[in-house]
CSV table of C-alpha atoms in Angstrom, one decimal:
chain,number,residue,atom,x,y,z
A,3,UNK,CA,24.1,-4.4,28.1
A,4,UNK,CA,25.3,-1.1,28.5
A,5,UNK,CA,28.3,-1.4,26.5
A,6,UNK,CA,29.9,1.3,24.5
A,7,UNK,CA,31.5,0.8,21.2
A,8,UNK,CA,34.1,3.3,19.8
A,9,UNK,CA,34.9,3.6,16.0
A,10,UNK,CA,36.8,3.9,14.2
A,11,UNK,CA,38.4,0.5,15.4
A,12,UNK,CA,41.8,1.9,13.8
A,13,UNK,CA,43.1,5.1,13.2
A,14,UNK,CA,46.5,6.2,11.8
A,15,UNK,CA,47.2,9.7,11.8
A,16,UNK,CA,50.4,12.1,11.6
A,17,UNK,CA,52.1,13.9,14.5
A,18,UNK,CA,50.7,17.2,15.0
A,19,UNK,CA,47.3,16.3,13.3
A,20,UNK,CA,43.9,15.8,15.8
A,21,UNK,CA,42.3,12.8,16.3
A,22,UNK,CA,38.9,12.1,16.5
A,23,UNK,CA,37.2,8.8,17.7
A,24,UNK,CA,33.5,8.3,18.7
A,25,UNK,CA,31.6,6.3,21.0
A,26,UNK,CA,28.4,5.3,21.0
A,27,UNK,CA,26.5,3.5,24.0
A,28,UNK,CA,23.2,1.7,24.6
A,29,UNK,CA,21.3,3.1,27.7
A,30,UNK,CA,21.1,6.1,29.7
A,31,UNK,CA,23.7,7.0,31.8
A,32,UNK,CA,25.1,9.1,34.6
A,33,UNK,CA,28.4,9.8,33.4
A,34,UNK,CA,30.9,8.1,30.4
A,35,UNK,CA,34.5,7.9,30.8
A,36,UNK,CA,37.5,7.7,28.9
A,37,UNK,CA,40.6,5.6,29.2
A,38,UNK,CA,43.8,4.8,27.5
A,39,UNK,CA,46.2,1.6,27.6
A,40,UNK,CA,49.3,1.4,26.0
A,41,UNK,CA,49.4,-2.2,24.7
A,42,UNK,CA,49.9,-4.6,27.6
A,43,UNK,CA,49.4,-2.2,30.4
A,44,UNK,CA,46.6,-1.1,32.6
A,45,UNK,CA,44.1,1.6,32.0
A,46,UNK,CA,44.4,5.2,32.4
A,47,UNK,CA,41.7,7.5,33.4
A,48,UNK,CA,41.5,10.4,30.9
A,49,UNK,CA,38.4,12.2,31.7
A,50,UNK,CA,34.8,12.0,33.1
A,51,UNK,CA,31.9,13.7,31.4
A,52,UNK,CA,28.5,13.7,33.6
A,53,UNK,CA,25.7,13.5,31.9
A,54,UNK,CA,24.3,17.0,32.1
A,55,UNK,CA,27.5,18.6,30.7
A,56,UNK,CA,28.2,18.7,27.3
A,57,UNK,CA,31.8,19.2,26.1
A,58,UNK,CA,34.6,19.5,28.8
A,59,UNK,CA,38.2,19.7,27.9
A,60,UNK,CA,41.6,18.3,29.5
A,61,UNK,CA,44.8,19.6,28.0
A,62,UNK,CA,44.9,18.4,24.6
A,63,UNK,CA,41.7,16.3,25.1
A,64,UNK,CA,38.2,17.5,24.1
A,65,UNK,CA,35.2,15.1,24.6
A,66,UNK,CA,31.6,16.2,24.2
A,67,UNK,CA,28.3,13.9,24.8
A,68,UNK,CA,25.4,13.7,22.8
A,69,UNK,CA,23.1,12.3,25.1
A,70,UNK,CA,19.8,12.7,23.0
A,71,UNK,CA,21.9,10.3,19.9
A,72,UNK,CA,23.6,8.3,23.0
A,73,UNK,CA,27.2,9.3,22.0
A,74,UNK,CA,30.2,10.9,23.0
A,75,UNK,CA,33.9,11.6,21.2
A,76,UNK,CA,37.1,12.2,22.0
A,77,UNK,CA,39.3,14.7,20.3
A,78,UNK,CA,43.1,15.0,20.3
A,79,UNK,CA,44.8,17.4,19.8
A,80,UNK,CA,48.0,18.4,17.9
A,81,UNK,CA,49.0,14.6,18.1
A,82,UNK,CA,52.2,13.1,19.8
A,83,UNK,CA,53.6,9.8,19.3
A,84,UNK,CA,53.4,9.2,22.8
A,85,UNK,CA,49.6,9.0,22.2
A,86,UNK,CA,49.8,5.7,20.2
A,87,UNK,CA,47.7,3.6,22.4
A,88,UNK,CA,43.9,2.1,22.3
A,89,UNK,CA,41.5,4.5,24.0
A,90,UNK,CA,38.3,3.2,25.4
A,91,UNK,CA,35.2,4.3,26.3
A,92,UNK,CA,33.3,3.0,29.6
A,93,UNK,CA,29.5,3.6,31.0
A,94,UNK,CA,27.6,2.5,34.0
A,95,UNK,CA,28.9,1.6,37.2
A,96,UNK,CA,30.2,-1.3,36.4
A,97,UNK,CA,32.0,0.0,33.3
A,98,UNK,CA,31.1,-1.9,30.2
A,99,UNK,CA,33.9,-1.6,27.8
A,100,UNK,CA,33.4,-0.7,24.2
A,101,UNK,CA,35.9,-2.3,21.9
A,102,UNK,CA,38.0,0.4,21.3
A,103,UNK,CA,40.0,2.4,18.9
A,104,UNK,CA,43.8,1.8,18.6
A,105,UNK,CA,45.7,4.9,17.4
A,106,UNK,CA,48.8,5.1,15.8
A,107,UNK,CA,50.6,8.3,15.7
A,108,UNK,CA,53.5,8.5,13.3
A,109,UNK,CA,56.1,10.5,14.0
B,1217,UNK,CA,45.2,10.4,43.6
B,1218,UNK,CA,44.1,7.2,44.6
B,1219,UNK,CA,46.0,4.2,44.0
B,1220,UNK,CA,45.0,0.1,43.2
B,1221,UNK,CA,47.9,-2.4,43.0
B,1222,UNK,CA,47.9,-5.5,41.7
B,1223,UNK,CA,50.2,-8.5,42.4
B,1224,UNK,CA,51.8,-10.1,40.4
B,1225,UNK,CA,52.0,-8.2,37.2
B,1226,UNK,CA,53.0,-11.3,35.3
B,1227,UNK,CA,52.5,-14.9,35.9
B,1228,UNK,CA,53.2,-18.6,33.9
B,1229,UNK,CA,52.0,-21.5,35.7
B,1230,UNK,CA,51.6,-24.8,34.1
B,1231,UNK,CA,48.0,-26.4,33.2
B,1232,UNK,CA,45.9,-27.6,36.0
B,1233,UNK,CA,47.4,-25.5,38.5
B,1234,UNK,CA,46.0,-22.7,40.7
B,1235,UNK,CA,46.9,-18.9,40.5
B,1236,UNK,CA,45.7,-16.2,42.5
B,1237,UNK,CA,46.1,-12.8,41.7
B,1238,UNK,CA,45.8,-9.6,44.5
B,1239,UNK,CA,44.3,-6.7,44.0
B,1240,UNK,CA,44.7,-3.9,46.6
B,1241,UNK,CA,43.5,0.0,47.0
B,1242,UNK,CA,46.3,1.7,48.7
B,1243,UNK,CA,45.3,4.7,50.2
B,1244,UNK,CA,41.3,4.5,50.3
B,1245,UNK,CA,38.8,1.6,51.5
B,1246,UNK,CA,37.2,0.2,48.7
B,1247,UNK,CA,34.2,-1.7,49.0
B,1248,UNK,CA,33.6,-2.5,45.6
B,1249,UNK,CA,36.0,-4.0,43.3
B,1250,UNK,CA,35.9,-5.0,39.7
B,1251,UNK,CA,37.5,-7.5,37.8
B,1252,UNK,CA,37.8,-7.6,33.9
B,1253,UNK,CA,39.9,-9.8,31.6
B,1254,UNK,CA,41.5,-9.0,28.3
B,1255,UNK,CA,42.4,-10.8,25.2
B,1256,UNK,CA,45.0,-9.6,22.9
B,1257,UNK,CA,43.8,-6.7,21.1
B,1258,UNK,CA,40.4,-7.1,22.5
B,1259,UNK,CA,38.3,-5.0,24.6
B,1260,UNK,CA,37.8,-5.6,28.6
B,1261,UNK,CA,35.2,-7.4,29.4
B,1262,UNK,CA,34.2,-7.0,33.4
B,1263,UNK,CA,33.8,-10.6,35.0
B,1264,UNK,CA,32.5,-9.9,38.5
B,1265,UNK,CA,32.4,-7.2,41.0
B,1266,UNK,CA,33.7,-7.9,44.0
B,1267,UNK,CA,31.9,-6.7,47.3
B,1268,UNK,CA,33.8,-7.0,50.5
B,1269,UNK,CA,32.0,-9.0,52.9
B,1270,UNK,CA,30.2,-10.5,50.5
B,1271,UNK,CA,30.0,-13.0,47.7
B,1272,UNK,CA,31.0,-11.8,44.6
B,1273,UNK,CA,28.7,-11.0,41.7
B,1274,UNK,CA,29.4,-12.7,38.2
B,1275,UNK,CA,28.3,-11.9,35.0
B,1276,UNK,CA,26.9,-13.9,32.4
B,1277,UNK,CA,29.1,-16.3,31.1
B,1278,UNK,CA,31.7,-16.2,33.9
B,1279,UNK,CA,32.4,-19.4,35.9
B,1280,UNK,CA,32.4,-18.8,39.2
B,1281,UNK,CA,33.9,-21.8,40.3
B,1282,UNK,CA,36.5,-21.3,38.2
B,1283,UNK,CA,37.4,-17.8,39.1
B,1284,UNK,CA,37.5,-17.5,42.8
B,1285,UNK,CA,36.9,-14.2,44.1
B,1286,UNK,CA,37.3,-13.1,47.4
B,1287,UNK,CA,37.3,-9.5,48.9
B,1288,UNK,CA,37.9,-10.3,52.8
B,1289,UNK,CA,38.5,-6.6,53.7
B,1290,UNK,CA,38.0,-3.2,52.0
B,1291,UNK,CA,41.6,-2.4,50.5
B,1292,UNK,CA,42.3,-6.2,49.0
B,1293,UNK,CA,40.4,-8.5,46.5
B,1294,UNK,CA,41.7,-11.8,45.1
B,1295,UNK,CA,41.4,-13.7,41.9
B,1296,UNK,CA,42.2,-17.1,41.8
B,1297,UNK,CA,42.0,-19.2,38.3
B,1298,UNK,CA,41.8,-22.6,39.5
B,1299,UNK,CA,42.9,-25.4,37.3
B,1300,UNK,CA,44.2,-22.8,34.9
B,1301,UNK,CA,44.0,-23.5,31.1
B,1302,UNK,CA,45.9,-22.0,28.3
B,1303,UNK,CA,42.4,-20.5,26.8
B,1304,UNK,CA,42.7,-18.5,30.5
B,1305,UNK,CA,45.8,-17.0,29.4
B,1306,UNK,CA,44.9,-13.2,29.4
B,1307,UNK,CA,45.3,-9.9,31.1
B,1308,UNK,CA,43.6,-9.6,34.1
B,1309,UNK,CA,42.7,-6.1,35.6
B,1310,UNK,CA,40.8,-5.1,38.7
B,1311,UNK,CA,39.5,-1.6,39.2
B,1312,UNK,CA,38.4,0.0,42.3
B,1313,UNK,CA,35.8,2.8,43.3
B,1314,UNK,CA,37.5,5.5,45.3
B,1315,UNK,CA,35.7,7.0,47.9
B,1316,UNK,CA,33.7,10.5,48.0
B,1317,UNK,CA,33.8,11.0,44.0
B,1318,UNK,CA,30.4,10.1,44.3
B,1319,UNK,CA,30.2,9.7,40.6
B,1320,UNK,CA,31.3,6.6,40.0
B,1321,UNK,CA,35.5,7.2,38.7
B,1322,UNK,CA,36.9,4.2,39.2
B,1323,UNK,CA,40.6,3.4,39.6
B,1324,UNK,CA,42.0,0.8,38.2
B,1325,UNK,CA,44.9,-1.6,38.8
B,1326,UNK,CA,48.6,-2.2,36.4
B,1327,UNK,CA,47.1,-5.5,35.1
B,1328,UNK,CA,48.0,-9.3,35.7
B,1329,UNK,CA,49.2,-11.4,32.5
B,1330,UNK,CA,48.7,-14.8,33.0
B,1331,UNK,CA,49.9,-17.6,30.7
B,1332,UNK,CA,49.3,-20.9,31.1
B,1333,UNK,CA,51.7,-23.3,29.1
């Protein structure tokens, strides 16, 4: 299986502070994606790293890959509540899900 | 950007019944589809992928008689639970490739909650 798996599983942090969660996945891949869901929706595409880059940066989201340790995280930025939500990490075409970290962001 | 629908968002049928849920890419053909179900708090786990014109691809574990799937042209693939159980009360999502990423971004669908009383 090429599934990823994130951790912390939970994290609770204050508005304004960064968050960092990791992922970690099995094989080799072409390219690892993130995505958020707000409890009971659908998923939202944050960003794509390919696997020959190394950090690239959306807004307030920073996400590097370690391909040699088969790893990747994703850092927020200067928090918002708004950002409560599990993020998840996906590989392969077929997207193997990790398990995901839930954030809470207190206002 | 591109867009995947689902229909309907929510569902509650009763035990032993059928349910089908649509999933549809609204401005690019999609030949591929996935779909994945989620438990409460849980992560998504991909059940099939969905080619159109052909049959559908299951993974391990998945019943494929119980979970229909059918993608008869390349902007709409169905789900149907048949002879639904309460254990197959979850949020369903379908995902789509869009076309000429060529790295593999996928799109995916609001999500179906089914609950079956």
């Amino acid at each position: 299986s090429q599934q990823g798996e994130e951790d912390p599983q939970a994290l609770s942090i204050q508005e304004g502070e960064n968050a960092t969660m990791n992922c970690s996945y099995k094989t080799s891949i072409n390219n690892l994606q993130w995505y958020r869901q707000n409890s009971g929706r659908g998923l939202v595409h944050l960003i794509l790293i390919r696997s020959n880059e190394r950090e690239k940066h959306s807004g307030r989201l920073r996400v590097t890959l370690d391909t040699s340790k088969k790893s990747s995280s994703l850092l927020i930025t200067a928090s918002r509540a708004a950002d409560t939500a599990s993020y998840f990490c996906a590989t392969g075409n077929q997207f193997y899900f990790g398990t995901g970290t839930s954030l809470t962001v207190i206002p | 950007g591109a867009v995947v629908s689902q229909h309907p968002s929510w569902v509650i049928c009763k035990s032993g019944t059928s349910v089908k849920i649509e999933c549809r890419s609204l401005d690019f053909q999609a030949t591929t589809m996935f779909w994945y179900r989620q438990f409460p708090k849980q992560s998504l786990m991909l059940m099939a992928t969905s080619n159109e014109g052909s049959k559908a691809t299951y993974e391990q574990g998945v019943e494929k008689d119980k979970f229909l799937i059918n993608h008869a042209s390349l902007t709409l693939s169905t789900l149907t639970v048949t002879s639904a159980h309460p254990e197959d009360s979850s949020f369903y999502i379908c995902s789509a490739f869009a076309p000429g990423t060529g790295i593999g971004e996928q799109y995916f669908g609001p999500g179906t909650r089914l609950t079956v009383t």
